[in-house]
Amino acid sequence: MALQLSSSMLRSTSRRFASAAAASGSLDRLQSTETFEKVLDKFAQIRACAVLRTATSEACPKAMQAAIDGGFKIVEFTLTTPNCLNHLTDFRQKYDGDVMVGCGTILTTKDAEDAIDAGAEFIITPVMLPDVIEWCKERNIVCVPGCQTPTELVNAYRCGAPLQKLFPGVAGGPMWVKAVSSALPFLAINPTSGVDLDNAGDFLKMGAASVGLVAPLFDPTAVAEGNWDQIAQNAAKVMANVREAGPYQRKK
């Protein structure tokens, strides 16, 4: 399936998304508060995001399609994937209103601008970047920054991040999340590294707001061999475990 856009098509689509974002106010790329809340509600309802990085552009849409076919309704394209923004735009157009599409490995506000123009509905950073978090906060864009320690999680929250990504994984896994979320109940923690097909539900039951699935979902061998059925099966398995945990009660 050929999903890659030409450069001219991407520019045209990017302008359309940028114009729609700007229509709600004078600040560039400003989103409405309703859109902001809708994104957070979707995270609370679905509670799992498929996080994809592939070595080749060709593998990207096939792998993400397999995850969606297996049941994922929130997906993240990472900037380390060749032609990431082209693929993001394609999937946003194809699944708008059904599958929520975001962009990860955002390191600068320029990265965030490009991602929003391409159609990203949320922003993910690998580390705690106050300038990106604040840029997103000013524009009612959900930003989920990477944090390693309780201190970083709290600082991300104070900067305006409504969800905080736990990355990389920590010793103790779900029990670490339980301890931290119990002591700091205002946090909404999103573990990514260390989450697999079997323990995703455990993280959620122990207090995580949502989880991100990377290599356990997009098994590198399956991707290399083009075994998209295996990825769809992985997706179905983990989403079944996630659904058992039920929806997340947002802290408003």
PDB file of N, CA and C in Angstrom, residues 5-17 86 89 117:
ATOM      1  N   LEU A   5       3.130  10.694   0.657  1.00  0.00           N
ATOM      2  CA  LEU A   5       2.714  11.868  -0.108  1.00  0.00           C
ATOM      3  C   LEU A   5       3.887  12.458  -0.856  1.00  0.00           C
ATOM      4  N   SER A   6       3.626  13.097  -1.984  1.00  0.00           N
ATOM      5  CA  SER A   6       4.652  13.886  -2.643  1.00  0.00           C
ATOM      6  C   SER A   6       4.904  15.132  -1.821  1.00  0.00           C
ATOM      7  N   SER A   7       6.052  15.783  -2.060  1.00  0.00           N
ATOM      8  CA  SER A   7       6.387  16.993  -1.298  1.00  0.00           C
ATOM      9  C   SER A   7       5.336  18.074  -1.484  1.00  0.00           C
ATOM     10  N   SER A   8       4.826  18.226  -2.691  1.00  0.00           N
ATOM     11  CA  SER A   8       3.832  19.278  -2.938  1.00  0.00           C
ATOM     12  C   SER A   8       2.526  18.973  -2.226  1.00  0.00           C
ATOM     13  N   MET A   9       2.140  17.704  -2.218  1.00  0.00           N
ATOM     14  CA  MET A   9       0.911  17.324  -1.513  1.00  0.00           C
ATOM     15  C   MET A   9       1.059  17.539  -0.022  1.00  0.00           C
ATOM     16  N   LEU A  10       2.244  17.207   0.520  1.00  0.00           N
ATOM     17  CA  LEU A  10       2.466  17.407   1.947  1.00  0.00           C
ATOM     18  C   LEU A  10       2.391  18.882   2.295  1.00  0.00           C
ATOM     19  N   ARG A  11       3.002  19.742   1.463  1.00  0.00           N
ATOM     20  CA  ARG A  11       2.945  21.176   1.750  1.00  0.00           C
ATOM     21  C   ARG A  11       1.508  21.679   1.732  1.00  0.00           C
ATOM     22  N   SER A  12       0.726  21.204   0.772  1.00  0.00           N
ATOM     23  CA  SER A  12      -0.672  21.627   0.672  1.00  0.00           C
ATOM     24  C   SER A  12      -1.466  21.189   1.890  1.00  0.00           C
ATOM     25  N   THR A  13      -1.280  19.917   2.284  1.00  0.00           N
ATOM     26  CA  THR A  13      -2.002  19.398   3.452  1.00  0.00           C
ATOM     27  C   THR A  13      -1.542  20.092   4.716  1.00  0.00           C
ATOM     28  N   SER A  14      -0.221  20.346   4.827  1.00  0.00           N
ATOM     29  CA  SER A  14       0.303  21.031   6.003  1.00  0.00           C
ATOM     30  C   SER A  14      -0.315  22.402   6.153  1.00  0.00           C
ATOM     31  N   ARG A  15      -0.457  23.128   5.027  1.00  0.00           N
ATOM     32  CA  ARG A  15      -1.077  24.453   5.099  1.00  0.00           C
ATOM     33  C   ARG A  15      -2.521  24.352   5.570  1.00  0.00           C
ATOM     34  N   ARG A  16      -3.215  23.307   5.132  1.00  0.00           N
ATOM     35  CA  ARG A  16      -4.613  23.144   5.548  1.00  0.00           C
ATOM     36  C   ARG A  16      -4.717  22.903   7.045  1.00  0.00           C
ATOM     37  N   PHE A  17      -3.876  22.000   7.589  1.00  0.00           N
ATOM     38  CA  PHE A  17      -3.903  21.746   9.024  1.00  0.00           C
ATOM     39  C   PHE A  17      -3.488  22.987   9.799  1.00  0.00           C
ATOM     40  N   ASN A  86       5.371  12.808   6.384  1.00  0.00           N
ATOM     41  CA  ASN A  86       4.534  12.385   5.257  1.00  0.00           C
ATOM     42  C   ASN A  86       3.559  11.295   5.690  1.00  0.00           C
ATOM     43  N   THR A  89       0.825  12.607   8.088  1.00  0.00           N
ATOM     44  CA  THR A  89      -0.237  13.299   7.359  1.00  0.00           C
ATOM     45  C   THR A  89      -1.181  12.308   6.685  1.00  0.00           C
ATOM     46  N   ASP A 117       1.761  21.197  11.862  1.00  0.00           N
ATOM     47  CA  ASP A 117       1.403  21.527  10.483  1.00  0.00           C
ATOM     48  C   ASP A 117       1.111  20.272   9.666  1.00  0.00           C
TER      49      ASP A 117
END
